[in-house]
mmCIF file of C-alpha atoms in Angstrom:
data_model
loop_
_atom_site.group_PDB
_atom_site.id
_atom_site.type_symbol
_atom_site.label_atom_id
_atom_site.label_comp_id
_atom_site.label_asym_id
_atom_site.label_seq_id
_atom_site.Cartn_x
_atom_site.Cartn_y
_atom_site.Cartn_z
ATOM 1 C CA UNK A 2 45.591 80.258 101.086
ATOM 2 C CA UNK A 3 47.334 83.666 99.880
ATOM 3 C CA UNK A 4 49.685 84.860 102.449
ATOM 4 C CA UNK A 5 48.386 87.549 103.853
ATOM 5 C CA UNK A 6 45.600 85.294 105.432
ATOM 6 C CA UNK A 7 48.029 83.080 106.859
ATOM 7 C CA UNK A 8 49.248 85.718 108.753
ATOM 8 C CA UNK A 9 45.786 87.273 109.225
ATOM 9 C CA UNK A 10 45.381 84.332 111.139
ATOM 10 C CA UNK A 11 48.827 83.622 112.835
ATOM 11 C CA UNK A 12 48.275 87.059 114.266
ATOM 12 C CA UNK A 13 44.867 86.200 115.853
ATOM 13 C CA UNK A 14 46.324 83.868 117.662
ATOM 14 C CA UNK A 15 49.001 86.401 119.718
ATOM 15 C CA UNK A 16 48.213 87.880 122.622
ATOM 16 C CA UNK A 17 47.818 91.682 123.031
ATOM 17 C CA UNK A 18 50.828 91.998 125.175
ATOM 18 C CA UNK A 19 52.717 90.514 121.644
ATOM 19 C CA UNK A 20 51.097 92.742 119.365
ATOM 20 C CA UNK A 21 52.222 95.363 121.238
ATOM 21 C CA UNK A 22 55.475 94.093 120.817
ATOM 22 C CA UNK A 23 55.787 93.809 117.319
ATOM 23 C CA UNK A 24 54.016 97.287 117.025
ATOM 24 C CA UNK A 25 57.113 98.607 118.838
ATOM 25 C CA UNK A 26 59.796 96.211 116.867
ATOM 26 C CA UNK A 27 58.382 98.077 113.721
ATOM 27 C CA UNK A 28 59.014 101.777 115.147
ATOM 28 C CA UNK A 29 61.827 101.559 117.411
ATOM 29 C CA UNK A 30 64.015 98.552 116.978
ATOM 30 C CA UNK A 31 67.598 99.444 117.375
ATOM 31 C CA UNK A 32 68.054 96.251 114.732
ATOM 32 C CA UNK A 33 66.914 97.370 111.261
ATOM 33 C CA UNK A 34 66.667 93.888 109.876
ATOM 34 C CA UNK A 35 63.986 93.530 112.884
ATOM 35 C CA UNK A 36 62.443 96.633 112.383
ATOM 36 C CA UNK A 37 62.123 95.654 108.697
ATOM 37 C CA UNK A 38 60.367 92.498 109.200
ATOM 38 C CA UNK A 39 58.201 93.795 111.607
ATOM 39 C CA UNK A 40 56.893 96.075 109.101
ATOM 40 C CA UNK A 41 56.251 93.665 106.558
ATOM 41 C CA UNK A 42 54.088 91.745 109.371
ATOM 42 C CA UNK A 43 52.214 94.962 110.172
ATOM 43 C CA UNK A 44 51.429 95.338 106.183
ATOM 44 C CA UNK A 45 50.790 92.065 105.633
ATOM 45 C CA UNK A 46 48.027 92.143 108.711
ATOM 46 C CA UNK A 47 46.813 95.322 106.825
ATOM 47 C CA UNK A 48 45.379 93.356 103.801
ATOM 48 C CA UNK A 49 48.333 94.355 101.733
ATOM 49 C CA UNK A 50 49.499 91.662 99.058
ATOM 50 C CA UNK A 51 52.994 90.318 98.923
ATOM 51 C CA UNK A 52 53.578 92.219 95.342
ATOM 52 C CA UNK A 53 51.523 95.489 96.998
ATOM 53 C CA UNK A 54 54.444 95.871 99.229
ATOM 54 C CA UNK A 55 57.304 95.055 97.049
ATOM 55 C CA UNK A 56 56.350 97.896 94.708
ATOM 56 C CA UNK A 57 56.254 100.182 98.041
ATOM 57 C CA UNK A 58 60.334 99.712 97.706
ATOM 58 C CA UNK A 59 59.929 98.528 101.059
ATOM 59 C CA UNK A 60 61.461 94.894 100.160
ATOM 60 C CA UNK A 61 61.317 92.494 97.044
ATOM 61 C CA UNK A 62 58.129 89.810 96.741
ATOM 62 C CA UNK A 63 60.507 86.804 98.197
ATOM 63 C CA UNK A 64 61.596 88.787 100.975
ATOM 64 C CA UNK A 65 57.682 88.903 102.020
ATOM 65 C CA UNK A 66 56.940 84.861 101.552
ATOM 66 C CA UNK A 67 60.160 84.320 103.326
ATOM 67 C CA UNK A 68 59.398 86.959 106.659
ATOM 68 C CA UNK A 69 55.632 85.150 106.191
ATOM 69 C CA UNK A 70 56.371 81.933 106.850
ATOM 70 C CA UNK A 71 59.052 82.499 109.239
ATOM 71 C CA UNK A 72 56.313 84.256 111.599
ATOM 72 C CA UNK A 73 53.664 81.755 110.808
ATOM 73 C CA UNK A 74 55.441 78.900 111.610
ATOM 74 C CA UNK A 75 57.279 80.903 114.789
ATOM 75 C CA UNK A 76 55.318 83.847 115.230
ATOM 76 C CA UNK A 77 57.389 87.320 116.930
ATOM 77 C CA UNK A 78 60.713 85.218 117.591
ATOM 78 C CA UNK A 79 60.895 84.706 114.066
ATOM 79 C CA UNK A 80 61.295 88.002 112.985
ATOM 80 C CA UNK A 81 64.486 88.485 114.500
ATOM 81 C CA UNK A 82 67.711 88.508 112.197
ATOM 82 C CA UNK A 83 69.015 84.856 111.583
ATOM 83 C CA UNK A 84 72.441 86.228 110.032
ATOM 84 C CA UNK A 85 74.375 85.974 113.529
ATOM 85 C CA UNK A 86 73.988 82.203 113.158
ATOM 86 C CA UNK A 87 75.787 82.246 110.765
ATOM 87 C CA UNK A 88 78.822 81.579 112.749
ATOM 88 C CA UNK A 89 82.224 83.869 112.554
ATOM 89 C CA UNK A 90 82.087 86.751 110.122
ATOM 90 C CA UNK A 91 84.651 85.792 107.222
ATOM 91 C CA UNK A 92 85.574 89.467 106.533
ATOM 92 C CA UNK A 93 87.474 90.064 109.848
ATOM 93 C CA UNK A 94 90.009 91.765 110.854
ATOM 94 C CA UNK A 95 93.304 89.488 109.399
ATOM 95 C CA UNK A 96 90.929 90.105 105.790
ATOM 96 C CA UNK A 97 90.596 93.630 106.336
ATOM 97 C CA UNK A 98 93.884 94.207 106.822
ATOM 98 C CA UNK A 99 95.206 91.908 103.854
ATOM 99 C CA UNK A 100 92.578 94.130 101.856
ATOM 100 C CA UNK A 101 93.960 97.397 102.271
ATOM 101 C CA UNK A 102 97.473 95.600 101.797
ATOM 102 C CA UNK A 103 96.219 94.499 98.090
ATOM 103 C CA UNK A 104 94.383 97.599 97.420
ATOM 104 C CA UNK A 105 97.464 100.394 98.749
ATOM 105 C CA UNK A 106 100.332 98.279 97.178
ATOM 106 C CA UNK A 107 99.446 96.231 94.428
ATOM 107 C CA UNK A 108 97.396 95.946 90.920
ATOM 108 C CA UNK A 109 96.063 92.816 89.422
ATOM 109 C CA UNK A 110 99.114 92.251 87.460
ATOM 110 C CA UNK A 111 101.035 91.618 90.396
ATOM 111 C CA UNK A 112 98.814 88.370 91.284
ATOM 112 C CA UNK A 113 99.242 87.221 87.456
ATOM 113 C CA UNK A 114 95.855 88.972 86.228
ATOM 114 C CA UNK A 115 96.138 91.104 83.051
ATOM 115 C CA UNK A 116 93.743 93.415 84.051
ATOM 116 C CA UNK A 117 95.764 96.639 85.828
ATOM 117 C CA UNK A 118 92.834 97.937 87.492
ATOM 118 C CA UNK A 119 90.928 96.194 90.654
ATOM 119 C CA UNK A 120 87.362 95.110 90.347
ATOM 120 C CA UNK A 121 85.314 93.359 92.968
ATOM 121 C CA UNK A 122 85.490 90.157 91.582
ATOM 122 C CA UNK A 123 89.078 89.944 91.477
ATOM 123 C CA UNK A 124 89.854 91.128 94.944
ATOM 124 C CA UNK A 125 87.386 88.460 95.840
ATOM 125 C CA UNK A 126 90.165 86.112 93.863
ATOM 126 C CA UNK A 127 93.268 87.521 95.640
ATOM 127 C CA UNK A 128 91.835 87.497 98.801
ATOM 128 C CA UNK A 129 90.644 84.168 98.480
ATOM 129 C CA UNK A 130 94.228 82.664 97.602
ATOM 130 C CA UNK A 131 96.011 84.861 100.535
ATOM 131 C CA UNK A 132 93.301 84.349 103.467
ATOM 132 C CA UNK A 133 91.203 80.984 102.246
ATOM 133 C CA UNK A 134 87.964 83.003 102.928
ATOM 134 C CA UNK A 135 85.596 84.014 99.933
ATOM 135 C CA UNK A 136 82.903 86.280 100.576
ATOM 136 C CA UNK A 137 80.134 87.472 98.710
ATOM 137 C CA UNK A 138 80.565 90.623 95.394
ATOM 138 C CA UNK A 139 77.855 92.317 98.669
ATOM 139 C CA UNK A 140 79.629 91.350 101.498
ATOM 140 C CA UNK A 141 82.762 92.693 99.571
ATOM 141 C CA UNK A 142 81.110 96.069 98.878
ATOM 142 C CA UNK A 143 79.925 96.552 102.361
ATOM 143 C CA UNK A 144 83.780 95.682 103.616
ATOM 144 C CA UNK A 145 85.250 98.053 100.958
ATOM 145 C CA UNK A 146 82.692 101.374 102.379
ATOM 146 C CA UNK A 147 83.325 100.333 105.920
ATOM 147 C CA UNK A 148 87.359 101.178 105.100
ATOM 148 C CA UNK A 149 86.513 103.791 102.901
ATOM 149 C CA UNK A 150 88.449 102.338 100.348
ATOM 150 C CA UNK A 151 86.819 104.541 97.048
ATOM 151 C CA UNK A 152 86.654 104.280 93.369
ATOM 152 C CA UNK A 153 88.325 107.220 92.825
ATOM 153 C CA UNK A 154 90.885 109.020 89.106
ATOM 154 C CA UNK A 155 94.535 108.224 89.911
ATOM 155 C CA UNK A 156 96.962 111.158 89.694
ATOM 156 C CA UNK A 157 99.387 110.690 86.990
ATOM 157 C CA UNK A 158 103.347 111.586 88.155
ATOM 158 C CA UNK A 159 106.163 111.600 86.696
ATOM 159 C CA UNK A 160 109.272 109.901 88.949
ATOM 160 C CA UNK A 161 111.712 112.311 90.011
ATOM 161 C CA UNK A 162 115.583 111.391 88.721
ATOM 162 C CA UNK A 163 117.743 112.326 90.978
ATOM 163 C CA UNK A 164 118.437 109.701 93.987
ATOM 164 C CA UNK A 165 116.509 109.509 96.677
ATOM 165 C CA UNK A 166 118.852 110.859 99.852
ATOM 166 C CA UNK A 167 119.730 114.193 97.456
ATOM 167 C CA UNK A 168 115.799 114.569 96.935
ATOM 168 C CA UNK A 169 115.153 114.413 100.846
ATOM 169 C CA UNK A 170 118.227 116.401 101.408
ATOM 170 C CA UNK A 171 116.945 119.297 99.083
ATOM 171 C CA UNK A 172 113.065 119.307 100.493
ATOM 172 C CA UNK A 173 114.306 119.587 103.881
ATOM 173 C CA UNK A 174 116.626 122.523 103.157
ATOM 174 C CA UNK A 175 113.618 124.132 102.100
ATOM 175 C CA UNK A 176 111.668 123.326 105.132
ATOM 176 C CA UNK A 177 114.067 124.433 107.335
ATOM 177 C CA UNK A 178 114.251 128.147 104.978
ATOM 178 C CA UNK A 179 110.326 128.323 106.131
ATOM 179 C CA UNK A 180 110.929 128.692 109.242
ATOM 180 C CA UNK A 181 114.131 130.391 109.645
ATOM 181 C CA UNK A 182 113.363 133.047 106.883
ATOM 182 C CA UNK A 183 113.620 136.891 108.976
ATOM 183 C CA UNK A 184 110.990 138.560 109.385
ATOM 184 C CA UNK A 185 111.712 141.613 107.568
ATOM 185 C CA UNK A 186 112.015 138.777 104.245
ATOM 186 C CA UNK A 187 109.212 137.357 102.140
ATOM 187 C CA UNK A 188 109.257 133.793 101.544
ATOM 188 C CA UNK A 189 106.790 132.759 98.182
ATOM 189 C CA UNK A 190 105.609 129.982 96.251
ATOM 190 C CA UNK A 191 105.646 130.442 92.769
ATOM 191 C CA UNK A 192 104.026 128.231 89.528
ATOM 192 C CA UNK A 193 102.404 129.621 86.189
ATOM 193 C CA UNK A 194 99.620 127.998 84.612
ATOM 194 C CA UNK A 195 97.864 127.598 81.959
ATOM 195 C CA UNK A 196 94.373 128.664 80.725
ATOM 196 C CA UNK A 197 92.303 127.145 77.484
ATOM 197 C CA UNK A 198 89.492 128.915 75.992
ATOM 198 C CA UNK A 199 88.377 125.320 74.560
ATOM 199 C CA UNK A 200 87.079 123.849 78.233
ATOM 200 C CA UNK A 201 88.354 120.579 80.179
ATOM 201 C CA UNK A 202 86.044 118.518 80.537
ATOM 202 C CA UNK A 203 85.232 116.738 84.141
ATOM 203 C CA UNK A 204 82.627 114.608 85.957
ATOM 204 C CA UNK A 205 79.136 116.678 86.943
ATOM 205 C CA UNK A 206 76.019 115.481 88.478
ATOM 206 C CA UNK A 207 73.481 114.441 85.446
ATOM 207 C CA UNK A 208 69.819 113.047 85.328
ATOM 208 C CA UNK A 209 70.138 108.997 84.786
ATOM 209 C CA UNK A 210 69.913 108.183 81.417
ATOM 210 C CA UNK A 211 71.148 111.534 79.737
ATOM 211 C CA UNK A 212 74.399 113.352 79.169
ATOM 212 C CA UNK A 213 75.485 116.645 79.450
ATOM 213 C CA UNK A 214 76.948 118.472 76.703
ATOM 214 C CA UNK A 215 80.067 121.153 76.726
ATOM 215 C CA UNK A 216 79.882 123.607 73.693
ATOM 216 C CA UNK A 217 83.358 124.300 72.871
ATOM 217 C CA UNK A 218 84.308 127.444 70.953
ATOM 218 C CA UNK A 219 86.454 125.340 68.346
ATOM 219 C CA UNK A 220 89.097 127.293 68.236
ATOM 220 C CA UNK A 221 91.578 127.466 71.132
ATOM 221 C CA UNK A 222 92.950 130.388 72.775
ATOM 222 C CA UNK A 223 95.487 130.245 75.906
ATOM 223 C CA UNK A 224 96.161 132.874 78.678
ATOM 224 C CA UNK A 225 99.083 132.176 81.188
ATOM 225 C CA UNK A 226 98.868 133.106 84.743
ATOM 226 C CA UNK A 227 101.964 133.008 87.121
ATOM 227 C CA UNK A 228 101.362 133.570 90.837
ATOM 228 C CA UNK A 229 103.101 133.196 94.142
ATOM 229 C CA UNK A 230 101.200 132.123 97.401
ATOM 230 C CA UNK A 231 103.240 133.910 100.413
ATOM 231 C CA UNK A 232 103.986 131.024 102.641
ATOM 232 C CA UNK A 233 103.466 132.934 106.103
ATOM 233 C CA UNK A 234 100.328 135.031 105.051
ATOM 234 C CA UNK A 235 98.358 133.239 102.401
ATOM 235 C CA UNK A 236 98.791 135.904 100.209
ATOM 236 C CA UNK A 237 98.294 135.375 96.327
ATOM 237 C CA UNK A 238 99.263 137.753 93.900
ATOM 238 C CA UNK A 239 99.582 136.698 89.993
ATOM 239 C CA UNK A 240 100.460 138.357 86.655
ATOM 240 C CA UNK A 241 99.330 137.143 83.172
ATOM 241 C CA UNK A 242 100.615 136.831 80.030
ATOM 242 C CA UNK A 243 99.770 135.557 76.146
ATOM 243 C CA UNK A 244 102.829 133.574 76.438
ATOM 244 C CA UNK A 245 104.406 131.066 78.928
ATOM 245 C CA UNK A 246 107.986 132.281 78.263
ATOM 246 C CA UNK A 247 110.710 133.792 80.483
ATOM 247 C CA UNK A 248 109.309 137.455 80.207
ATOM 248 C CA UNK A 249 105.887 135.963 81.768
ATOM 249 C CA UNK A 250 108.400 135.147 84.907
ATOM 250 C CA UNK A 251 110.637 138.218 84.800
ATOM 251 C CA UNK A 252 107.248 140.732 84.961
ATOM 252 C CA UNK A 253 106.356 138.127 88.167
ATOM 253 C CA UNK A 254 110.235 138.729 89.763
ATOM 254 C CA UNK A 255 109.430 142.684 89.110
ATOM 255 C CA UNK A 256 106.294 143.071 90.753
ATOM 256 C CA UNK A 257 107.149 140.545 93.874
ATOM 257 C CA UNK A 258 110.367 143.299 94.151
ATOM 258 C CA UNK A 259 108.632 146.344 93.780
ATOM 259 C CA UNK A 260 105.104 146.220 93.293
ATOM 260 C CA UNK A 261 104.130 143.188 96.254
ATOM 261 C CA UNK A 262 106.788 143.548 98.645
ATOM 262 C CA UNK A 263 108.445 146.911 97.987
ATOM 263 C CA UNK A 264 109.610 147.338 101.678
ATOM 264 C CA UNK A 265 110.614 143.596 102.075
ATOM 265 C CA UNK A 266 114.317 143.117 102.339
ATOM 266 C CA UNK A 267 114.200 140.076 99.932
ATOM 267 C CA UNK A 268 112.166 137.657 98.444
ATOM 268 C CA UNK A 269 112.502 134.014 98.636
ATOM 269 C CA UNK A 270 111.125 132.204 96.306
ATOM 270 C CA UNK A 271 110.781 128.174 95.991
ATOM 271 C CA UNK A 272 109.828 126.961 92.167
ATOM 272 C CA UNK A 273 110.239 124.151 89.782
ATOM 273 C CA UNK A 274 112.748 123.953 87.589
ATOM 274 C CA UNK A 275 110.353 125.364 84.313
ATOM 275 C CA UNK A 276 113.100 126.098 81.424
ATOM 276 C CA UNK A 277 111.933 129.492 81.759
ATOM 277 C CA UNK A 278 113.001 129.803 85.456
ATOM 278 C CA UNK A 279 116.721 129.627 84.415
ATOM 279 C CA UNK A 280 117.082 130.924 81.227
ATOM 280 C CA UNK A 281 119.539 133.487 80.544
ATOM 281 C CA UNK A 282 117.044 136.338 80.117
ATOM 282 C CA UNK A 283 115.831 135.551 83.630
ATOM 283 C CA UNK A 284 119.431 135.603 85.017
ATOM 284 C CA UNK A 285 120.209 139.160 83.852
ATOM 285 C CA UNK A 286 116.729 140.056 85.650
ATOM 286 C CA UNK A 287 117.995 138.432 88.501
ATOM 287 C CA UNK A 288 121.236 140.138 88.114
ATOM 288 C CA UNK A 289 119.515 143.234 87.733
ATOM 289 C CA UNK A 290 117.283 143.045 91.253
ATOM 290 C CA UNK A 291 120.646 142.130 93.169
ATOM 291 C CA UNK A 292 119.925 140.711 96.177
ATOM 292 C CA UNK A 293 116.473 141.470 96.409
ATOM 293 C CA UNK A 294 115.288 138.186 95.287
ATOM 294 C CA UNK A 295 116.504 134.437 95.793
ATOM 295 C CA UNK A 296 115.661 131.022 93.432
ATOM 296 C CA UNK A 297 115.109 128.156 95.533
ATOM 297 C CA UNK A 298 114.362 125.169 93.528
ATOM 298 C CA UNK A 299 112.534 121.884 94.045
ATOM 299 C CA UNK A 300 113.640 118.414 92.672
ATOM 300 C CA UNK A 301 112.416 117.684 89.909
ATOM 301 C CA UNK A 302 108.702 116.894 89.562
ATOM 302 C CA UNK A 303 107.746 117.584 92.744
ATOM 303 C CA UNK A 304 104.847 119.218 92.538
ATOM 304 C CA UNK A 305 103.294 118.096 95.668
ATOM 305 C CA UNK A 306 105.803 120.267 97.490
ATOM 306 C CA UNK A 307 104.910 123.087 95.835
ATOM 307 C CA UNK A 308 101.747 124.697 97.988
ATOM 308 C CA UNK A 309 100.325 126.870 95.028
ATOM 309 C CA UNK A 310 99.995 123.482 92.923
ATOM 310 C CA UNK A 311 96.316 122.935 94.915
ATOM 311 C CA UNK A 312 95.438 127.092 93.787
ATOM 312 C CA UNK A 313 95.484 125.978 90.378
ATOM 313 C CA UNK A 314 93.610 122.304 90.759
ATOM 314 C CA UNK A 315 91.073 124.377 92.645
ATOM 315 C CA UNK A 316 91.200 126.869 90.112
ATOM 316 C CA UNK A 317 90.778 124.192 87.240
ATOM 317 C CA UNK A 318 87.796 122.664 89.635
ATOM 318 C CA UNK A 319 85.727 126.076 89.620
ATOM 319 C CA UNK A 320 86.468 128.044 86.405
ATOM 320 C CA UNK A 321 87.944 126.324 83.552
ATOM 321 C CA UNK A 322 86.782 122.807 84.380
ATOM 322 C CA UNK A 323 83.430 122.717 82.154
ATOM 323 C CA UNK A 324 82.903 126.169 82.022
ATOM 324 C CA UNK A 325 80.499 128.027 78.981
ATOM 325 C CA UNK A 326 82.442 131.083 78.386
ATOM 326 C CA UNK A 327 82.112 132.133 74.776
ATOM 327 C CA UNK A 328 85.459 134.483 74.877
ATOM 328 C CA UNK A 329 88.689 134.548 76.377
ATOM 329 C CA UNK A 330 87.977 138.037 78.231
ATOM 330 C CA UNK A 331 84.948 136.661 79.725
ATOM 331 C CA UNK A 332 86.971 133.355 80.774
ATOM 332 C CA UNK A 333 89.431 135.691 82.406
ATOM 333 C CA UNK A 334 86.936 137.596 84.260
ATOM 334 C CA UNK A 335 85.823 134.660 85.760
ATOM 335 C CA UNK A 336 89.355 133.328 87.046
ATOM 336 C CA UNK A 337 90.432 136.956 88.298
ATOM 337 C CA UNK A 338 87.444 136.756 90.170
ATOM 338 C CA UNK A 339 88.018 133.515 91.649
ATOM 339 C CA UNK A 340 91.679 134.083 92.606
ATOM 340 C CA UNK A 341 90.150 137.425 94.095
ATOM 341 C CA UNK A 342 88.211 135.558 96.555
ATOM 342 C CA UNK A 343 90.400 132.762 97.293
ATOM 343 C CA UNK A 344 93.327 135.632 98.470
ATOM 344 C CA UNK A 345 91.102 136.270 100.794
ATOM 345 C CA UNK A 346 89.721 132.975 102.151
ATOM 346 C CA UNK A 347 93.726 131.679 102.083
ATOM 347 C CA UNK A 348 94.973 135.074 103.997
ATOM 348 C CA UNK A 349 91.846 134.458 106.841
ATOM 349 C CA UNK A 350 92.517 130.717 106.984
ATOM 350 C CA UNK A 351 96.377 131.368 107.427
ATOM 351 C CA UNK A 352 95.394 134.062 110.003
ATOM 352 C CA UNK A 353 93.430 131.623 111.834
ATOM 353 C CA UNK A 354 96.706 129.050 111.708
ATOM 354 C CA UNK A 355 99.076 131.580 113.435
ATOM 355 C CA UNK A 356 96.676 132.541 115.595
ATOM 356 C CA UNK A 357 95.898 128.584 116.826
#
């Protein structure tokens, strides 16, 4: 007898008061595995075929001899979810925890696996040896979305040489110039970067089975942008250049002085330590502005620390990354008009920060 008769007739035999019921399970069951099997009941009573409603996408064929049976041989009770017999979930919350342990602090070569990236399968391994549970490659991607724990690029870094306790030492000095700086002073972040004709390349949404193509010009061509983010007002100013080299900086030191902040009885300004931040040239131009302007510099790769560091990764994200621009003049009217608008979505969200 196909299945749908068997339930044809299983469902003759309940009373209207249960019909009604499973009627309801289908539509409003806070349960969704209830819900689910309710509907393939209700389909199945329609004279649809066990293959008719896999290729709905509502469930695979199995699924529909296995929610068959279950209500011919039980009828409503057994529609209901069977998992919470199951007994004590094995991903609790000792595995959890141990999981985002393994994940934040440790790679596969740690636990004597050659592989240095984590898969599925072998935090299934390490979890097993540390806890005694094993669960499921399904169970174990339902655990990893539930802590948000993503497949995501690392960031690569470079370790910073100089000793820990001089490194704090230095960053808080800094901190502590943010917010004793006078008013009538100007205290800036400042970083250059650099711009290719020839496009990075990035992830982008594509249709399944193709790939999108980036026509490159072939030849490369570089601009160099240096700009300082005021760290009270959001304001970002830049200067470019052909060449990343100290006169790039020097035209930046001029126009902070006398073209950004005329009135401002100095400018403070925290940097890396770039060559061309402390190169000879730059010290006579230094020299030359007297007081007006004061180098404070970072440890050593540091970048984090540096607030204009996220301008240029959102700059990169929006222009450059990608991007179909046949000529360098076209690139650059692009990114001018980018940093144009970010100015003033970083001067209204600082305005909104002072004023919270």
């Amino acid at each position: 007898m196909k299945v749908q008769s068997r339930v044809l007739e299983a469902w003759k035999l309940l009373s209207s008061r249960e019909r009604r019921m499973v009627r309801s399970r289908a539509k409003v069951a806070t349960d969704a595995a209830l819900r689910h099997h309710a509907k393939i009941v209700l389909s199945l009573v329609a004279g649809n075929g066990a293959r008719g409603i896999a290729k709905t996408g509502l469930c695979s064929t199995s699924q529909v001899y296995r929610v068959a049976q279950r209500f011919v041989d039980e009828g409503p009770a057994g529609l209901v979810d069977r998992r919470e017999d199951n007994g004590e979930t094995k991903a609790d919350e000792h595995y959890q925890s141990v999981l985002l342990e393994v994940v934040g602090n440790s790679s596969p070569r740690q636990h004597g696996y050659r592989r240095p990236t984590w898969t599925q399968e072998l935090l299934i391994l390490v979890l097993q040896k540390q806890t005694g549970m094993r669960i499921s490659t399904s169970t174990m991607s339902r655990v990893l979305k539930r802590l948000r724990i993503r497949l995501g690029r690392p960031k690569p870094i470079v370790g910073c040489p100089w000793k820990k306790l001089r490194r704090v030492r230095r960053i808080k000095q800094i901190e502590r110039l943010l917010q004793t700086v006078p008013r009538d002073e100007v205290i800036v972040y400042v970083d250059e970067v650099d711009i290719h004709l020839n496009p990075k390349i990035g992830p982008d949404y594509m249709l399944s089975g193709t790939q999108k193509t980036v026509l490159t010009p072939g030849q490369n061509q570089k601009r160099y942008l240096a700009g300082a983010l005021n760290a009270r007002t959001g304001r970002l100013t830049w200067v470019e250049a052909d060449r990343k080299n100290s006169d790039l900086f020097i035209h930046q030191l001029w126009q902070l002085a006398t073209v950004d902040y005329p009135r401002a009885r100095r400018v403070h300004i925290i940097l890396d330590n770039y060559k061309i931040h402390s190169s000879q040239r730059t010290q006579l131009a230094l020299a030359a502005l007297g007081d007006r302007v004061q180098l404070h510099f970072l440890p050593p790769y540091c970048p984090d620390h540096n607030r204009i560091e996220r301008t240029w990764k959102d700059l990169h994200d929006n222009v450059t990354r990608n991007h179909t621009c046949r000529n360098m003049r076209e690139l650059m009217r692009e990114v001018t008009a980018y940093l144009s608008t970010k100015d003033q979505k970083l001067q209204r969200h600082y305005k909104t920060k002072r004023a919270a």
